Structure formats: C-alpha cells, structure tokens
Tab-separated table of C-alpha atoms and ligand atoms in Angstrom:
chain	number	residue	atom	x	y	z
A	788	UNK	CA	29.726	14.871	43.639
A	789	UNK	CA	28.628	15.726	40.210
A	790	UNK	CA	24.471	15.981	38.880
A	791	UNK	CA	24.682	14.783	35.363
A	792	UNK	CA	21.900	14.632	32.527
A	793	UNK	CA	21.846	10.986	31.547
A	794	UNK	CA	19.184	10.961	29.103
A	795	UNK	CA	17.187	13.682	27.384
A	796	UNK	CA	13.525	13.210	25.241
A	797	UNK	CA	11.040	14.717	23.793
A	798	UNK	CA	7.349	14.434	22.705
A	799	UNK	CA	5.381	16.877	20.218
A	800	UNK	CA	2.187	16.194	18.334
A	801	UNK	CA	2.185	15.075	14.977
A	802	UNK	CA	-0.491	17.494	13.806
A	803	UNK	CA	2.197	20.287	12.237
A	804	UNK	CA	0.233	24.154	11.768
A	805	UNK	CA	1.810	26.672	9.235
A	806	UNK	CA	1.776	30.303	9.147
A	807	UNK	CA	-0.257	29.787	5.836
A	808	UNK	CA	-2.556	27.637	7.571
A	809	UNK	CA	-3.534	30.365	10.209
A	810	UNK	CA	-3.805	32.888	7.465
A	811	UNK	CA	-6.732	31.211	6.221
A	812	UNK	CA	-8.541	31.245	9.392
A	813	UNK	CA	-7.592	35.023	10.685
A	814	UNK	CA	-6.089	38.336	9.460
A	815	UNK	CA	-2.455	37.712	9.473
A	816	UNK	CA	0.309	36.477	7.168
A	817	UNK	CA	3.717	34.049	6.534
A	818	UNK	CA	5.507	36.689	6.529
A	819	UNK	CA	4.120	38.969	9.302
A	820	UNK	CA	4.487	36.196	11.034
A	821	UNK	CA	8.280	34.837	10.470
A	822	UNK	CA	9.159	38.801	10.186
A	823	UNK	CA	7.802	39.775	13.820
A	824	UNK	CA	9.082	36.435	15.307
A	825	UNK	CA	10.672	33.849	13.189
A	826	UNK	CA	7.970	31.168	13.682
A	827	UNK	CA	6.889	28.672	10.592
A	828	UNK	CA	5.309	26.542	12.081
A	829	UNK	CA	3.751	25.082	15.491
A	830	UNK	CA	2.363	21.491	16.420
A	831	UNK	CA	-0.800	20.853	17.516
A	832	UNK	CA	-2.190	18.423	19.937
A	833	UNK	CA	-5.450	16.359	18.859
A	834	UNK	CA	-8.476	17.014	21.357
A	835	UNK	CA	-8.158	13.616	23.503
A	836	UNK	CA	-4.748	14.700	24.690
A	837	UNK	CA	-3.671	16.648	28.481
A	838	UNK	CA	-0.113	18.000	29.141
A	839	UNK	CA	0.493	14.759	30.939
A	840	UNK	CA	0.296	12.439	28.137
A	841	UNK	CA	2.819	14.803	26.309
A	842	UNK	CA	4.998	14.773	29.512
A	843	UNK	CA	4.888	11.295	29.757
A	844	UNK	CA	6.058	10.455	26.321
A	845	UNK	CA	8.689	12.892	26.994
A	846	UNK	CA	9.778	11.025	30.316
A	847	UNK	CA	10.073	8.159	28.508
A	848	UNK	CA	12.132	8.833	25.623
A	849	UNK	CA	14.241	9.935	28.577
A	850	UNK	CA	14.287	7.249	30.832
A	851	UNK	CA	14.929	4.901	27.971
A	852	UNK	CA	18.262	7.087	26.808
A	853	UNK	CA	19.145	6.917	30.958
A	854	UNK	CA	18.683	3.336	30.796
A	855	UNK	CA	21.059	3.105	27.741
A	856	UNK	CA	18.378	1.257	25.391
A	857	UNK	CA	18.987	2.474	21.962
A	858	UNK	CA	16.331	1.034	19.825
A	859	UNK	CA	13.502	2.341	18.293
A	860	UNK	CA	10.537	3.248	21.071
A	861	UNK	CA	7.413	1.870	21.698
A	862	UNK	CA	8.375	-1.946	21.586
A	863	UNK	CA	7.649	-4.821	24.563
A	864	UNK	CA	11.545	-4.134	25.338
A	865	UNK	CA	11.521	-0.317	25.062
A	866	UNK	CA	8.602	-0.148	27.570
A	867	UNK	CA	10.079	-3.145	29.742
A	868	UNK	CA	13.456	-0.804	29.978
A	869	UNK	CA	11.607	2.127	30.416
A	870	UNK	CA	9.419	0.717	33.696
A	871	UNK	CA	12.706	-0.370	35.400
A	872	UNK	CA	14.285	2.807	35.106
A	873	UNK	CA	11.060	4.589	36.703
A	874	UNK	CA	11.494	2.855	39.474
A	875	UNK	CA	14.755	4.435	40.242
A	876	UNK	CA	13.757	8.032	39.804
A	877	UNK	CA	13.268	9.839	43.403
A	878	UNK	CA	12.045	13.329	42.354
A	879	UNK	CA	9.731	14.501	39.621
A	880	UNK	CA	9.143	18.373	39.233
A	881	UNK	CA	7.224	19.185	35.767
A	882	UNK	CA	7.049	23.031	35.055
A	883	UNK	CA	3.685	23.856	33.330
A	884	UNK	CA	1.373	26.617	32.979
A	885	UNK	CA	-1.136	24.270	31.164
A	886	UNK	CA	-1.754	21.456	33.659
A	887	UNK	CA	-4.233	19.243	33.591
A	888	UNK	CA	-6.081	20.394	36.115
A	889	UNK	CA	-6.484	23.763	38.026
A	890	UNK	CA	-5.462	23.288	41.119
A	891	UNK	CA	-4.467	19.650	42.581
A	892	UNK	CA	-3.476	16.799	41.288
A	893	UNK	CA	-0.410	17.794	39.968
A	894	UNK	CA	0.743	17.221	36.237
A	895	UNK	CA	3.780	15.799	38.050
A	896	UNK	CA	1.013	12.958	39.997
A	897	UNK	CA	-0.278	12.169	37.481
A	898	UNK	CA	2.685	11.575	35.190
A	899	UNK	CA	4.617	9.376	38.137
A	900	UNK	CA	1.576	7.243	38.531
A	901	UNK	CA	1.774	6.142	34.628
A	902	UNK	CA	5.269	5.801	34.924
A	903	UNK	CA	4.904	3.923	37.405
A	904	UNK	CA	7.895	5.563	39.781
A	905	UNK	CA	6.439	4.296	43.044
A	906	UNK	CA	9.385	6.055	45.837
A	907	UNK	CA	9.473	8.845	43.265
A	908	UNK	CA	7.811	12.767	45.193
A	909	UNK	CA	6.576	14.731	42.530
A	910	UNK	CA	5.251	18.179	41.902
A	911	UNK	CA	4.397	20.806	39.657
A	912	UNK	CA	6.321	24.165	39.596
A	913	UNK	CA	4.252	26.963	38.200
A	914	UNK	CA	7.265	29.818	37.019
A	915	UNK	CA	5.854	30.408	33.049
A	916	UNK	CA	8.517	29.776	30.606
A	917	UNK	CA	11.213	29.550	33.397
A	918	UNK	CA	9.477	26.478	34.552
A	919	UNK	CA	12.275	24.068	33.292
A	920	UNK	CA	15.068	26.317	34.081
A	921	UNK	CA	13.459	26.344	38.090
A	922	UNK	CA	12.900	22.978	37.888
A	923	UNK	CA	16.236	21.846	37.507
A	924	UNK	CA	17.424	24.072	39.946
A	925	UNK	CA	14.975	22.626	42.292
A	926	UNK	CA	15.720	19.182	41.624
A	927	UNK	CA	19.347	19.361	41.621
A	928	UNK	CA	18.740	20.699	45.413
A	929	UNK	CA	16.643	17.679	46.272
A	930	UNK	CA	18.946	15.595	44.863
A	931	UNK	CA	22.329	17.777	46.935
A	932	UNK	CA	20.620	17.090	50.126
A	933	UNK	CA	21.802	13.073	50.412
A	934	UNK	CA	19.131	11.925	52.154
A	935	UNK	CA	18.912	9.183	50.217
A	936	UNK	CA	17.464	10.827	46.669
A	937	UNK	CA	19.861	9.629	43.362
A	938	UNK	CA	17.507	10.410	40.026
A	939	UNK	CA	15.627	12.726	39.178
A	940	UNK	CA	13.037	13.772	36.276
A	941	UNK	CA	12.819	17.386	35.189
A	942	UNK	CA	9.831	18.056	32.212
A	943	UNK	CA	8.608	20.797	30.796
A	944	UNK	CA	5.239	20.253	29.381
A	945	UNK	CA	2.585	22.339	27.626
A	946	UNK	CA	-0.365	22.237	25.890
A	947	UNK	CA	-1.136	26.145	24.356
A	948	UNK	CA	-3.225	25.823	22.498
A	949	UNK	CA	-5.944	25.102	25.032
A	950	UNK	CA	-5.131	28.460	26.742
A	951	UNK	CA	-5.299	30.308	23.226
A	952	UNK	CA	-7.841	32.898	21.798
A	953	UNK	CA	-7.993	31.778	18.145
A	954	UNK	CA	-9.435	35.040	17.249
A	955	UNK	CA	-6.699	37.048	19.065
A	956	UNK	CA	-4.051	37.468	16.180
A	957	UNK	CA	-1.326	38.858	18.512
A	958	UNK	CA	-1.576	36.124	20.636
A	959	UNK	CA	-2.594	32.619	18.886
A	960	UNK	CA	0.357	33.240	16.129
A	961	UNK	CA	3.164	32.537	18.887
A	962	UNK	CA	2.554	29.249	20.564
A	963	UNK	CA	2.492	25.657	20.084
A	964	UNK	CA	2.037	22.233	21.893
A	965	UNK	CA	4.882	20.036	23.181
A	966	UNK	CA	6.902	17.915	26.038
A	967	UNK	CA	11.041	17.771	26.559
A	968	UNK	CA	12.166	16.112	29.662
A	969	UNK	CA	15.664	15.144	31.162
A	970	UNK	CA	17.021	12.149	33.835
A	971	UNK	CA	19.394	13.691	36.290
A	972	UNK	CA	21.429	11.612	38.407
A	973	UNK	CA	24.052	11.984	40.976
A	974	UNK	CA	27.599	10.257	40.457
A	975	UNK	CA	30.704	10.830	41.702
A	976	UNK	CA	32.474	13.197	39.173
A	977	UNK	CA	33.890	16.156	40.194
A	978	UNK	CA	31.366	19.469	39.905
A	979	UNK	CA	34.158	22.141	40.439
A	980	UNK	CA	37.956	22.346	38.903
A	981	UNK	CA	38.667	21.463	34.798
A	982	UNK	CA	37.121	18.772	35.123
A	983	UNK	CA	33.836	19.789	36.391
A	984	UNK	CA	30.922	17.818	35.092
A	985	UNK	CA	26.601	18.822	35.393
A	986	UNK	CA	24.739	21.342	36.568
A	987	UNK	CA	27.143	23.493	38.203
A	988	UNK	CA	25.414	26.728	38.527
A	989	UNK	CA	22.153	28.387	38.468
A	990	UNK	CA	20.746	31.859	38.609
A	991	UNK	CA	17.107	32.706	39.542
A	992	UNK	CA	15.338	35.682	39.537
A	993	UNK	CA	11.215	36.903	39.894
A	994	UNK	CA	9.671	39.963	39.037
A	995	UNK	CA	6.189	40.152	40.321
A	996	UNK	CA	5.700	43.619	39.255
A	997	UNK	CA	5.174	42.169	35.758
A	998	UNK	CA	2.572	40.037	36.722
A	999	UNK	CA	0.186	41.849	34.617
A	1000	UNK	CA	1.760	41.120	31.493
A	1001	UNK	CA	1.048	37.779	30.696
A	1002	UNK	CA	-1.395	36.226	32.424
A	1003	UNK	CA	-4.734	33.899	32.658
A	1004	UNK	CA	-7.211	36.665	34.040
A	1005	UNK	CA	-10.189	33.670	34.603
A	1006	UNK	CA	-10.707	30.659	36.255
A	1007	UNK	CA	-8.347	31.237	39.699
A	1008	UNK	CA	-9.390	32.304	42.803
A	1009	UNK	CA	-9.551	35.865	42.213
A	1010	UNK	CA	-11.515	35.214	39.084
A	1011	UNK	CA	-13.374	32.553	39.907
A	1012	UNK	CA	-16.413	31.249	36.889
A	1013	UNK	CA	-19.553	31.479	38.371
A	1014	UNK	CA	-22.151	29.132	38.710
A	1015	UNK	CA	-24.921	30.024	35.720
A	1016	UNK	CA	-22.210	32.722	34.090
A	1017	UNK	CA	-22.030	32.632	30.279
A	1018	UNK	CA	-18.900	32.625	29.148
A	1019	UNK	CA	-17.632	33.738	25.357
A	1020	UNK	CA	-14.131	32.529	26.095
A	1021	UNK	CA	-12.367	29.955	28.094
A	1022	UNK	CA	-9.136	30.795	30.088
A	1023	UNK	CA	-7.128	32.145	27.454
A	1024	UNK	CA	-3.363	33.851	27.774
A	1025	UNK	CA	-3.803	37.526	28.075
A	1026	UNK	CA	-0.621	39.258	26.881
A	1027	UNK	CA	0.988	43.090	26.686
A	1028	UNK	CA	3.899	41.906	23.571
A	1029	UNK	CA	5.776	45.221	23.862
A	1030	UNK	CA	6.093	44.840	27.943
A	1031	UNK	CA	6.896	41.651	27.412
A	1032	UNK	CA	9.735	41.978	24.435
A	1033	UNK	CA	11.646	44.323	26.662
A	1034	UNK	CA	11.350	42.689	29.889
A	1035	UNK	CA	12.774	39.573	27.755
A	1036	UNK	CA	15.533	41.053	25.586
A	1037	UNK	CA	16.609	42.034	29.599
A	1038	UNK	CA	15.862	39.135	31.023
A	1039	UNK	CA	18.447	37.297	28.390
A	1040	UNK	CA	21.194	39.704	28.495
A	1041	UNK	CA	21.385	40.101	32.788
A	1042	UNK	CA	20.905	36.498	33.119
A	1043	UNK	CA	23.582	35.363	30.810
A	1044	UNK	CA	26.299	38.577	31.905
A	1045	UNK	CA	25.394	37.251	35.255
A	1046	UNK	CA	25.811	33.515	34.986
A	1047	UNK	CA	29.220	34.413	33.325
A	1048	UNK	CA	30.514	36.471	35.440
A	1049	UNK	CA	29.497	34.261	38.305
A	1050	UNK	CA	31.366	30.888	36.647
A	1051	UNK	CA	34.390	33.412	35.629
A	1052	UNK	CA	34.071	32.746	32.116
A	1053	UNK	CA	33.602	34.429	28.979
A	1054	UNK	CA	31.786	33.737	25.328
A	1055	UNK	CA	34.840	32.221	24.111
A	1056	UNK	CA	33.893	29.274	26.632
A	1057	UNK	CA	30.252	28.758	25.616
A	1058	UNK	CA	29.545	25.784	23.622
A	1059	UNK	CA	25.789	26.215	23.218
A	1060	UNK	CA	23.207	29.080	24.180
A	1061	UNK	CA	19.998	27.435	24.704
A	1062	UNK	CA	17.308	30.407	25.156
A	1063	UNK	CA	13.409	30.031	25.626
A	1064	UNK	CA	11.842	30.035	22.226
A	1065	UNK	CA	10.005	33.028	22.343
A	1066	UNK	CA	10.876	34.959	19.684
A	1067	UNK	CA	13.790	34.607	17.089
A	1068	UNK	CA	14.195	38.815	17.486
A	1069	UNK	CA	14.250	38.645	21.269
A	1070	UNK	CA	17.415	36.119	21.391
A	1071	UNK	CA	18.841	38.124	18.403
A	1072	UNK	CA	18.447	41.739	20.060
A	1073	UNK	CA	20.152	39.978	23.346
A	1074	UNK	CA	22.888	38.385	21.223
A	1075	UNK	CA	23.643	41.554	20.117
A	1076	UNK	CA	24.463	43.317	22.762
A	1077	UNK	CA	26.160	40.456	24.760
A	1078	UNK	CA	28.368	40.483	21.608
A	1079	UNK	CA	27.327	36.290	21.315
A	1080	UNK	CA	28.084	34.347	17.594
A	1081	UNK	CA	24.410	33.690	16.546
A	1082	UNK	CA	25.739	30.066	15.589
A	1083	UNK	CA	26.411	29.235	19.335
A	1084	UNK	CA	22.325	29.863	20.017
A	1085	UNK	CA	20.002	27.060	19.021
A	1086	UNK	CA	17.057	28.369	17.771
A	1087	UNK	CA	14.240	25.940	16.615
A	1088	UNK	CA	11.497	28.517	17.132
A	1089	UNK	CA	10.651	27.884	13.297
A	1090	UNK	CA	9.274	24.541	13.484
A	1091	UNK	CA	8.061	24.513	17.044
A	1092	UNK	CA	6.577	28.179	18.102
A	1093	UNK	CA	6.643	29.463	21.647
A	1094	UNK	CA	6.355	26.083	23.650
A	1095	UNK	CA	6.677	27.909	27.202
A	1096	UNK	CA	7.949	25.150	29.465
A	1097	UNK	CA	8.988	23.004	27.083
A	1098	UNK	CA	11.145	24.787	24.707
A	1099	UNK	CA	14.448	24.314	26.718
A	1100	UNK	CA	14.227	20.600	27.034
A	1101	UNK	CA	12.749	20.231	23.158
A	1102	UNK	CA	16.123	22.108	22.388
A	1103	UNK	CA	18.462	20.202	24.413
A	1104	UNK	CA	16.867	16.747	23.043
A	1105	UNK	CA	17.091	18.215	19.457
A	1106	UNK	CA	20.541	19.180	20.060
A	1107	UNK	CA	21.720	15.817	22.092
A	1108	UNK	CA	20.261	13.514	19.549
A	1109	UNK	CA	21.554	14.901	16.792
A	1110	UNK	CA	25.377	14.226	18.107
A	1111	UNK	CA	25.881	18.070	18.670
A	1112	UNK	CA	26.828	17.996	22.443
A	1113	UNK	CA	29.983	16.812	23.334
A	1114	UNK	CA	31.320	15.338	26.524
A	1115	UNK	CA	32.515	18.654	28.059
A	1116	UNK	CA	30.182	21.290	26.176
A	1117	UNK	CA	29.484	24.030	28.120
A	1118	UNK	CA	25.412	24.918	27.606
A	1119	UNK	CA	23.931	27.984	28.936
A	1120	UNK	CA	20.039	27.524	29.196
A	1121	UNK	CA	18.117	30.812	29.363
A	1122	UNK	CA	14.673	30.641	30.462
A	1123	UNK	CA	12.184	33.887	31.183
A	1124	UNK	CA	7.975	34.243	31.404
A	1125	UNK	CA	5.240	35.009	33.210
A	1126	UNK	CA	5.551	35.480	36.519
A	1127	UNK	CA	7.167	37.482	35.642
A	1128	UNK	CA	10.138	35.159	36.274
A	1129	UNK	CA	13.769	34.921	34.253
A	1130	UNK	CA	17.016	32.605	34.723
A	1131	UNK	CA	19.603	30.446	33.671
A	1132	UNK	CA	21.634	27.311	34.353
A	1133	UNK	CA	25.029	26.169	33.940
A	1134	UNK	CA	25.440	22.635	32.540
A	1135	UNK	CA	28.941	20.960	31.701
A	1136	UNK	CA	27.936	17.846	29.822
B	2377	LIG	N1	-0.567	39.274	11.885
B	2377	LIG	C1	-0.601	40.471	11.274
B	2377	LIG	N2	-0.583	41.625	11.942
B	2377	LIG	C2	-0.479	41.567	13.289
B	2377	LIG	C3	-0.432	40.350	13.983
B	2377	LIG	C4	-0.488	39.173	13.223
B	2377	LIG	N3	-0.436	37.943	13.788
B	2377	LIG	N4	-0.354	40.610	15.301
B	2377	LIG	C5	-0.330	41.939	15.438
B	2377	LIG	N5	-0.422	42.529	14.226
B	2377	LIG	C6	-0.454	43.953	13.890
B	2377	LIG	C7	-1.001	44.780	15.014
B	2377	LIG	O1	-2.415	44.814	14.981
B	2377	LIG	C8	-0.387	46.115	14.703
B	2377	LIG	O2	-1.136	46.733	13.683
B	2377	LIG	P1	-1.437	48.318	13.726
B	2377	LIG	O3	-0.079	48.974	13.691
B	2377	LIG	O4	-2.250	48.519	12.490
B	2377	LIG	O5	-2.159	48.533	15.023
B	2377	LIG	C9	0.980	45.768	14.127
B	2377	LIG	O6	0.870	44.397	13.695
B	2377	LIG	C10	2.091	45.883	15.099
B	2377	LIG	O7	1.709	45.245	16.306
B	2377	LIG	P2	2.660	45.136	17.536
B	2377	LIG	O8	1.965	44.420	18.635
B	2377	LIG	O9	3.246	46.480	17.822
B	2377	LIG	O10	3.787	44.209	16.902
B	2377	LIG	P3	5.209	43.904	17.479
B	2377	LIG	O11	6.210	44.272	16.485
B	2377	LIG	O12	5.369	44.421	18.880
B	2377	LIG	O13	5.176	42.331	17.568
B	2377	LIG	C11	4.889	40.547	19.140
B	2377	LIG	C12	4.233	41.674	18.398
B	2377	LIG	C13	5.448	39.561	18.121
B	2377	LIG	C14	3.891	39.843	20.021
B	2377	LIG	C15	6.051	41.141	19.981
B	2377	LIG	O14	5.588	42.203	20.780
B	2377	LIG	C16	6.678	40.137	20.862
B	2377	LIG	O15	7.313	39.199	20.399
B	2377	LIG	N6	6.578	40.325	22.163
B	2377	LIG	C17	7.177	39.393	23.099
B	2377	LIG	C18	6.132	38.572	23.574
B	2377	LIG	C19	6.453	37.134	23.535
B	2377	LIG	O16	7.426	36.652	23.015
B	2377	LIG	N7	5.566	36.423	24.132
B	2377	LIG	C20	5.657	35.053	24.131
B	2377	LIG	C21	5.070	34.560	25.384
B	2377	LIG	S1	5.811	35.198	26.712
B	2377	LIG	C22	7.077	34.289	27.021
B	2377	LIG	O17	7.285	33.262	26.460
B	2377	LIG	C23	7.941	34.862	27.987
C-alpha cells in the first residue's frame, strides 16, 4: 500500500509587491533586500480576503488535477469536476499560523464546508513553517490506519501580511501571502523495494526552547487584549533573525543528513530539494555543508517571499506543473519555523 500525490495546486494573489515598492514606504533597499535574503518580490492579498479563500483556491486547483480535468479553471465543468472529487476526500489538515480566526473554527472547517467534502474530518495544525511538512505526516497516518479513510487534502495557507508590522523593516521585508495544497490518496503500489512509490518517510522534530524567537506576543491567552485597551499595533510576528538563521541553517542540514541516512541513500539519489522559503542564504549555507548541487534545490523565494505554510506546496505545484517531476523523482521537502519546529518528508513520485 502506497500514499501517492495525485494532484498538486496553488493560489497566490494577484497584487505582486517589489523590493522597490517597499523602499518607498520604509528605510530599506532592492538590494539590501535580495543581498540579506534573495527576495524580489512578494504577493499581496486585497483586504476582503482570509487564509481560507486562498486555501480553497488552492484545494481546488488540486482536486481538479486529482480528478484528471485538464482545462483551464473556473468554468461550469471545472467546478462540476472539482465538487465530485470533494466528496471523496476523508481528511483535511491545513497548516497555518494566519487562520481565520483565533481559536475555533478551524481554517480546515471552514475550507471543507465550501468545498463541500461532507464525510471529509478536518483540522488545523498549528507547527509555523513546518505546518505542511506535519501535515502530511499526519494525514498519511490517518489515511495508514484503514478504517475506511482513502483521500486526503494537505494545504498550507497564509496570509502575512495581516500579522506584519509595516514599520518593522527587519520583519515586513520577508513575507508574503499565498495557498499550495496537495490530494493524497491510497492505492495499491508498493511503498518499500525499487519500486517504492509516495510518501515513504518522514522525520519530525520540536524545539520549544525556541519558542521565543518567533512569535505573536498578543492576542492568546497569555496575552489576552483587554476590554477598553488602546492598542498601536495589531498581532504582529515578533522575530530574533540571527536566532532564527542559525536554528534554520541546522534545522536543514540535521533534517536532511537524517532523512538520508534513515532511507539509506545519498545526494546522488535526490531528484529535488524542496526547502521552506525562508531565505535564499539559509538553504545556500545548508547546501554547503551537506555538499548538495544548488540546481537540485528549488528556490522561488524571489517572486514569492517567506510564505510560511505555504511555501512547500507553492514549490511542489510550481515544480509539477511545469513538467519537472518525473514518475520516480525522489523529492526531499524541508520544512522548519516557529515553534520552534523543523522536518522533512520523503516523497517518491
Ligand atoms: N533594509 C535595510 N536595512 C536593514 C533591513 C532592511 N529591510 N533590516 C535590517 N536592516 C539593518 C539592520 O538595522 C542592521 O543595521 P545596523 O547594523 O546599522 O544596526 C543591519 O541591517 C544588519 O541587521 P541584521 O538583523 O544583523 O541583518 P542580518 O544579516 O542578520 O539579516 C535577516 C536579517 C534577513 C532577518 C536574517 O537574520 C535572517 O534571514 N534570519 C532568519 C530569519 C528568517 O528567515 N525568518 C523568516 C521567518 S522564520 C521562518 O520562516 C522559519
């Protein structure tokens, strides 16, 4: 019994925000910018639009490559398709740390109630910019259990800049808006020997001591707003970059030594590296010392920013619909964030 990706998608706002762009607004520069991280550009969502109207675009474009439908998206046929194959997803786990709401519903509810995936569970999993890597982890143990449970949809969805100081130049440069999502399903292809197909490994770690580093300090329970306070900012990401860029350039490193030692194979075996797009010098200090080609890591950081959740599945769609995954690629995903958390997963397409 093999878990396979049938369909990947996407969704990111149309609204595209240079480096130049911010440098009118605040004290920074294109190339401070693309020097200290290798981000261009980021998308922005419009003001009318939550994480879950990103993550349900996403889903869709997924569903509809699950379902096989390969014409343009958006027409009566393309959404007919697309509610059919909702109703055969069991699971739905969305990792955000921008959800709708604080709290309940879930992202995830509200997301499977527009799809309209009526015997599908679904939940949020809050692990920062591992929240994709978990989530497949998560749902590919669901789906192991055989109690019934064939599909799942894994989404990573975020919305930044609502959590961003616009003011706070070390912070507001680095992130952008966006949705990728995937369709797992079980089938009957092997998941160990040569011909091993899916997710067939995963590592996950957490590292709570970090906690500090990146975080929302307001709004929770043990910073609750108060009733009649004046408040000069919303919840905005607090973050320590330095503590951060070396937990990271770590985090990549152990997680993909570990992973390959694990699966007994080497670099030479590696099709694809697909790390969270933090920071183009984090994944290139890490390459470094695992001794990694820099063409086998897809980087997209340039166009999209720091996307948290969704980076992962915005770089697998990227990389799937533009015909450069093969039947048989082996992909190493790389995830690590607040939390703090870090990981990876094994997929043989
Ligand atoms: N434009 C111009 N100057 C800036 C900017 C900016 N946007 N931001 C900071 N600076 C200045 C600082 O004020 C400082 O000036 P000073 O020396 O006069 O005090 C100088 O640049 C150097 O600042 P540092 O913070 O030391 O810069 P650093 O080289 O560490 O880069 C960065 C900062 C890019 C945030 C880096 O620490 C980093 O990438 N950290 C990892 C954090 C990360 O990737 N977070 C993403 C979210 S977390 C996640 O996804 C896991």
């Amino acid at each position: 019994m093999a878990i396979e990706i049938i369909g990947t998608g996407r969704a990111v706002p149309s609204r595209r925000v240079s480096n130049d762009d911010l440098a009118a607004r605040i004290d920074t520069s294109d190339e401070w910018i693309r020097s200290h991280t290798g981000i261009g550009n980021r998308h922005i969502a419009d003001d009318h639009t939550a994480t879950s109207d990103l993550a349900l675009e996403a889903a869709k474009n997924a569903l509809a490559m699950a379902a096989g439908f390969s014409g343009g998206s958006g027409s009566e046929e393309w959404n007919r398709v697309v509610a059919e194959a909702a109703q055969s997803i069991d699971v739905i786990i969305l990792g955000t740390a921008t959800p709708d709401y604080v709290g309940t519903p879930s992202t995830a509810c509200i997301v499977q109630h527009k799809l309209g995936a009526k015997q599908a569970l679904a939940m949020d999993i809050s692990a920062g910019c591992t929240g994709f890597v978990y989530g497949l982890e998560v749902a590919t143990g669901l789906l192991s259990l055989g109690r019934g449970r064939k599909r799942a949809l894994v989404i990573g969805a975020e919305l930044l800049s609502r959590v961003i100081d616009w003011e706070d130049r070390g912070t507001c440069v680095l992130f952008g808006d966006g949705a990728g999502a995937v369709v797992l399903e079980v089938n009957d292809a092997p998941s160990e020997g040569p011909e091993r197909r899916g997710l067939v490994r995963s590592m996950l770690w957490a590292d709570g001591s970090g906690s500090e580093s990146l975080l929302f300090r307001r709004g929770g329970s043990r910073n609750p707003f108060k009733p009649g306070e004046t408040i000069e900012k919303g919840i905005c990401v607090e973050m320590n970059g330095q503590e951060v860029y070396n937990f990271a350039v770590k985090a990549v490193t152990d997680t993909a030594n570990a992973l390959m030692q694990a699966d007994g194979i080497g670099v030479d075996d590696i099709t694809w590296i697909i790390p969270h797009q933090a920071n183009a010098r984090i994944v290139q200090a890490a390459a470094r010392r695992l001794k990694m080609p820099a063409e086998k890591i897809y980087l997209n950081i340039e166009e999209y920013a720091n996307t948290s959740a969704a980076s992962i599945p915005i770089a697998l769609d990227e990389l799937n619909r533009n015909g450069k995954i093969k039947k048989g690629d082996l992909i190493l995903t790389i995830g690590f964030g607040g939390g703090l958390t870090y990981g990876g997963n094994i997929i043989v397409w």
